Amino acid sequence: MTATAEISAREAEVLALVGDHLSNAEIGARLFISVRTVESHVSSLLRKLDVPDRRALARHASGPPQADRSRPAPALPTPLTSFVGRTRERAELLGVLEEHRQVTAVGPGGVGKTRLALTVAADAAGAYPDGVWFVDLVPITSPDLSVVAGTVALALGLGEQPGRGIDETVLAALADRCALLVLDNCEHVQDGVAPFVERLLATCPRVTVLATSRARMMVPFERVYPVPPMSLSGGGDSDAVELFMDRAAASGWPPNHALREQVSEFCARLDGVALAIELAAARWTTLGLDGLEAGLSDQLRMLAGGARAEDRHRSVRAALDWSHALLEPDDRLLLRRVSVFAKSFTADAAARVAASERGVVADGLARLVEQSLLAVTVSPRGTEYRALETIRQYGAEQLDQVGESVDTRTRHVHWCLTQAADLVVVGADWRVRFDAVADDLRAATAWAADRPDRRADACRLAWNLGDLLFTRNLIGESQSRYEQAAALADDPATAASVLRQAAAVAGCRMRGDDMYRFRREAADAARRAGDPAGASRDLAIAAADAYRFASKFVRVLPPGEAIALIAEARELAGEDPDAQAAVALAEAGRVLTEAFADRRPTEGAVPETIACAQHAVDLAHRTGDPLAESAALDTLAGTQSWAGDTFAAAATARRRMALLEFTPDTPAGTHELIEALAEATEAGLGVGDLAGAGRWARRLAEHPLLAEVGHRATSWLLVTDALTGDVDEVLTVSGRFLESWHRSGSPARSVLGPAAAGVAMIHGLRGDDTAGAEWGAVLRQLGTSPGQTHGYGAVFDALVMLHRGQAGDAVERLAPAPGEVWLWVTWIWLHWYVALRAEAGVLAGSPDAGDRVAEARTIVAGNPVAGAIVERADALLAQDMSRLLATADVFDAAGCRYQAARTRVLAGGDQADRGAAALADLGLAPMAPVAP
């Protein structure tokens, strides 16, 4: 098999999107396939192309062609050198792995833990049908569990799901998988790794963890495997000698086999430590064995003594000290200065940080590669270099010892600030460029944050990271970086600004309590900055958000608390127009919330409530801030809906969308846009604008921030497609909905109910009772709400009953008069409810059928779809077939193919055959005759 053999067209599409650094869910959404299918394609590509982990697969997709290979491999890094020896250790570790779900390969740096773990993981790959995944923890600078989980998520191709932690996302994705997770270099982040692994093992019963660390992780059920040094038994035929001979031969001048016994003695003085042997072998061509023995002997004598395990550490230190001493002074300087890079770096980056000319640095990097002190790879950015973690740590120690650490790391911080500034403009390769420097941005921020004299740089970096991470859709870390920037800010005005960003991100994450907290903290910071108007805006928006986004809050805000906030905000507002608009918005939210609490709008309350909301819109419009005006329009639309003016609410929703058409992709703009898209879709459905509803719903489904929560993204698209009768689309999109919902832990969110009911309805129209029952079970898991009982549930149930000729059952299902259930049918479902109620009455021969039709005609006037349903019912009542057939054209024009076909079946005669054929084309079962 070659690097290009047997790659299907679909795999090529997946590969290209991996090259764009999309997550599995984002790829699935783009290609309209399930995440499971994406995972399967990624695993297949890793095997077929025999590349390293997912990052390397991305490089393969966008970089130069790789050399052909013939050996398939799991999702593991492919070492640049061959694996030598360790037959006994491989068998032992493999045996331990087969019997225990958490194994930690423990040993000193350089002993060969990672190479052994990778080889054993490859050996075990066949036992894990859902994959073997490698996670490099070296770049992590924080031991927080969420950071560890985020790194694992990146390796698995998972993105962050708004509304849940990244750790929960990983656990949900692996819950039913049989997979092996290799966690490499755990020692410096054990405080985060240990609880993550413990939760992983408890939640994912078929996942096994193989970790490498310098110390055990101290978690339940851990089995420790001490990794020994390379075997010295057998003298010249030992594993240690084989390793030396193999690495030395790479230079093109293999050692004479007659020297094997001398090499064995030399390796014994290195205690068989793999890294020490490899560093020495790299000098074979220039020093020969005599030179190696002479150069290293003094180092070993100076470091003699101590326990055996400590000797091994000393052997690595000795080899590094010796190899470092043989370098030219300029190369020693370069090695220690590039040690500040968290991962890979280019020659240009090294020149900036090392404060040297690029040509000089490029030559020096090449020499360091020749001495096995750096590894070199080819990427889309060009040639990249990386130091083994042990060597990187050694270089950092050297940097401290010579007193260059502060200056070098400061240059690294400035380089990171430049990289962040360059990433402000989002281009086609933006993700690739950001991912290449993200670890360095994090590392530089962590270092600067710990130094009082670098707080300003740390604040800028944290703020920049917050912006960039939001663009990358890593919104959980984005929020924490904004919060970090606020804590680092010396200027309270800066703190207030960045806290407002954090609040907006929290809104995107559906974390209402965080959103509220950040707004309160921003108000406090604004006060300290001497900005009472700014504090007023923050307090008022905090209250308004509690009203607008109540479903995002865990803690229900007491009415008195919100009222107190509004009063305080009003007192601070003064004559500032922005503050006055924010206060008016909060007040309108309060009035509307209290109006809904009173259940049914009274005649006197309606104009007062609408006037309050309109006042908020007028003040917001004067500010010239489209986001402020959008928030006010949201409240106005809710007020109009409460008042029963469906068409006015829809017009307001459309006005809001027009206002947000060119909103920048900031956290605040994104939060407002997502909410507006959902509102516009609902409004379109409510007034029969199915084409408009479909446009907004598809934009919502395709929004990149919702790629990881496909159930939330596609819910209104499913409702729209169900009502139009687009069966194929419902069947396709419902797969994404269901898979994502399960991956998210099957949350019981009532807002998802209409989507599940719509899918169940489509299966009912198809005559697939088994699938319908499955979706009915989903609907029950989402929770029984009054809306399901009296609103959308009644509408979708009635559609199936009428299709099956069960008009009497439909009459019973829609028995309550609209006024009795107004709260559950207002906004979207009122017109559908009254129209279907009228048709059911006519078909069932209800004595009040004429009254139902007359009432419905008044309510739905202006709604093309509901109006046509009522007109069809009236035509059926009058037995006027010409009028009935005319409604088919209205349905077709409105994009409601199902109702058009249904009309023709109801017309009978030749038209019935035409309608039946149309139903069959849609994939629906034939309509049953109306039961007597």
CSV table of N, CA and C in Angstrom, one decimal, residues 478-530:
chain,number,residue,atom,x,y,z
A,478,SER,N,-11.1,30.5,25.7
A,478,SER,CA,-11.2,31.9,25.4
A,478,SER,C,-11.8,32.7,26.6
A,479,GLN,N,-12.8,32.2,27.2
A,479,GLN,CA,-13.4,32.8,28.4
A,479,GLN,C,-12.4,32.9,29.5
A,480,SER,N,-11.6,31.9,29.8
A,480,SER,CA,-10.7,31.9,30.9
A,480,SER,C,-9.5,32.8,30.6
A,481,ARG,N,-9.2,33.0,29.3
A,481,ARG,CA,-8.1,33.9,29.0
A,481,ARG,C,-8.5,35.4,29.1
A,482,TYR,N,-9.8,35.7,28.8
A,482,TYR,CA,-10.3,37.0,29.0
A,482,TYR,C,-10.3,37.3,30.5
A,483,GLU,N,-10.7,36.3,31.3
A,483,GLU,CA,-10.7,36.5,32.8
A,483,GLU,C,-9.3,36.7,33.3
A,484,GLN,N,-8.4,35.9,32.7
A,484,GLN,CA,-7.0,36.1,33.2
A,484,GLN,C,-6.5,37.5,32.8
A,485,ALA,N,-6.8,38.0,31.6
A,485,ALA,CA,-6.4,39.3,31.2
A,485,ALA,C,-6.9,40.4,32.1
A,486,ALA,N,-8.2,40.2,32.6
A,486,ALA,CA,-8.8,41.2,33.5
A,486,ALA,C,-8.0,41.2,34.8
A,487,ALA,N,-7.6,40.0,35.3
A,487,ALA,CA,-6.9,39.9,36.5
A,487,ALA,C,-5.5,40.5,36.4
A,488,LEU,N,-4.9,40.5,35.2
A,488,LEU,CA,-3.6,41.0,35.0
A,488,LEU,C,-3.6,42.5,34.7
A,489,ALA,N,-4.7,43.1,34.4
A,489,ALA,CA,-4.8,44.5,34.0
A,489,ALA,C,-4.6,45.4,35.1
A,490,ASP,N,-3.6,46.3,34.9
A,490,ASP,CA,-3.4,47.4,35.9
A,490,ASP,C,-4.4,48.5,35.8
A,491,ASP,N,-5.0,48.7,34.7
A,491,ASP,CA,-5.9,49.7,34.4
A,491,ASP,C,-7.3,49.2,34.5
A,492,PRO,N,-8.2,49.7,35.5
A,492,PRO,CA,-9.5,49.1,35.6
A,492,PRO,C,-10.4,49.3,34.4
A,493,ALA,N,-10.1,50.3,33.6
A,493,ALA,CA,-10.9,50.4,32.4
A,493,ALA,C,-10.6,49.3,31.4
A,494,THR,N,-9.4,48.9,31.3
A,494,THR,CA,-9.0,47.7,30.5
A,494,THR,C,-9.7,46.5,31.1
A,495,ALA,N,-9.7,46.3,32.4
A,495,ALA,CA,-10.3,45.2,33.0
A,495,ALA,C,-11.8,45.1,32.7
A,496,ALA,N,-12.4,46.3,32.7
A,496,ALA,CA,-13.9,46.3,32.4
A,496,ALA,C,-14.1,45.9,31.0
A,497,SER,N,-13.3,46.3,30.0
A,497,SER,CA,-13.5,46.0,28.6
A,497,SER,C,-13.3,44.5,28.4
A,498,VAL,N,-12.3,43.9,29.0
A,498,VAL,CA,-12.1,42.5,28.7
A,498,VAL,C,-13.1,41.6,29.5
A,499,LEU,N,-13.6,42.1,30.6
A,499,LEU,CA,-14.6,41.3,31.3
A,499,LEU,C,-15.9,41.3,30.5
A,500,ARG,N,-16.2,42.4,29.7
A,500,ARG,CA,-17.4,42.4,28.9
A,500,ARG,C,-17.2,41.4,27.8
A,501,GLN,N,-16.0,41.2,27.3
A,501,GLN,CA,-15.7,40.1,26.3
A,501,GLN,C,-16.0,38.8,26.9
A,502,ALA,N,-15.5,38.6,28.1
A,502,ALA,CA,-15.7,37.3,28.8
A,502,ALA,C,-17.2,37.0,29.0
A,503,ALA,N,-18.0,38.1,29.3
A,503,ALA,CA,-19.4,37.9,29.5
A,503,ALA,C,-20.1,37.4,28.2
A,504,ALA,N,-19.6,38.0,27.1
A,504,ALA,CA,-20.2,37.6,25.8
A,504,ALA,C,-19.9,36.2,25.4
A,505,VAL,N,-18.6,35.8,25.7
A,505,VAL,CA,-18.3,34.4,25.4
A,505,VAL,C,-19.1,33.4,26.3
A,506,ALA,N,-19.3,33.8,27.6
A,506,ALA,CA,-20.1,33.0,28.5
A,506,ALA,C,-21.5,32.8,27.9
A,507,GLY,N,-22.0,33.9,27.3
A,507,GLY,CA,-23.3,33.8,26.7
A,507,GLY,C,-23.3,32.8,25.5
A,508,CYS,N,-22.2,32.8,24.7
A,508,CYS,CA,-22.1,31.8,23.6
A,508,CYS,C,-22.0,30.4,24.1
A,509,ARG,N,-21.5,30.3,25.3
A,509,ARG,CA,-21.3,28.9,26.0
A,509,ARG,C,-22.5,28.5,26.7
A,510,MET,N,-23.6,29.4,26.7
A,510,MET,CA,-24.8,29.1,27.4
A,510,MET,C,-24.6,29.0,28.9
A,511,ARG,N,-23.6,29.8,29.4
A,511,ARG,CA,-23.3,29.9,30.8
A,511,ARG,C,-23.8,31.2,31.4
A,512,GLY,N,-25.1,31.3,31.6
A,512,GLY,CA,-25.7,32.6,32.0
A,512,GLY,C,-25.2,33.1,33.3
A,513,ASP,N,-24.9,32.2,34.3
A,513,ASP,CA,-24.4,32.6,35.6
A,513,ASP,C,-23.0,33.3,35.4
A,514,ASP,N,-22.2,32.8,34.6
A,514,ASP,CA,-20.9,33.4,34.3
A,514,ASP,C,-21.1,34.8,33.6
A,515,MET,N,-22.0,34.8,32.7
A,515,MET,CA,-22.3,36.0,31.9
A,515,MET,C,-22.7,37.1,32.9
A,516,TYR,N,-23.6,36.8,33.8
A,516,TYR,CA,-24.0,37.7,34.8
A,516,TYR,C,-22.9,38.2,35.7
A,517,ARG,N,-22.1,37.2,36.2
A,517,ARG,CA,-21.0,37.5,37.1
A,517,ARG,C,-20.0,38.5,36.4
A,518,PHE,N,-19.6,38.2,35.2
A,518,PHE,CA,-18.6,39.0,34.5
A,518,PHE,C,-19.2,40.5,34.3
A,519,ARG,N,-20.5,40.6,34.0
A,519,ARG,CA,-21.1,41.9,33.9
A,519,ARG,C,-21.0,42.7,35.2
A,520,ARG,N,-21.3,42.0,36.3
A,520,ARG,CA,-21.2,42.7,37.6
A,520,ARG,C,-19.8,43.1,37.9
A,521,GLU,N,-18.8,42.2,37.6
A,521,GLU,CA,-17.4,42.6,37.8
A,521,GLU,C,-17.0,43.7,36.9
A,522,ALA,N,-17.5,43.7,35.7
A,522,ALA,CA,-17.1,44.8,34.8
A,522,ALA,C,-17.7,46.1,35.3
A,523,ALA,N,-18.9,46.1,35.9
A,523,ALA,CA,-19.4,47.3,36.5
A,523,ALA,C,-18.5,47.8,37.7
A,524,ASP,N,-18.0,46.9,38.5
A,524,ASP,CA,-17.1,47.3,39.6
A,524,ASP,C,-15.9,47.9,39.0
A,525,ALA,N,-15.3,47.3,38.0
A,525,ALA,CA,-14.1,47.8,37.4
A,525,ALA,C,-14.3,49.2,36.8
A,526,ALA,N,-15.5,49.4,36.1
A,526,ALA,CA,-15.8,50.7,35.5
A,526,ALA,C,-15.9,51.8,36.6
A,527,ARG,N,-16.5,51.4,37.8
A,527,ARG,CA,-16.6,52.4,38.9
A,527,ARG,C,-15.2,52.8,39.3
A,528,ARG,N,-14.3,51.8,39.4
A,528,ARG,CA,-12.9,52.1,39.8
A,528,ARG,C,-12.2,53.0,38.8
A,529,ALA,N,-12.6,52.8,37.6
A,529,ALA,CA,-12.0,53.6,36.5
A,529,ALA,C,-12.6,55.0,36.4
A,530,GLY,N,-13.6,55.3,37.2
A,530,GLY,CA,-14.3,56.6,37.2
A,530,GLY,C,-15.2,56.7,36.0
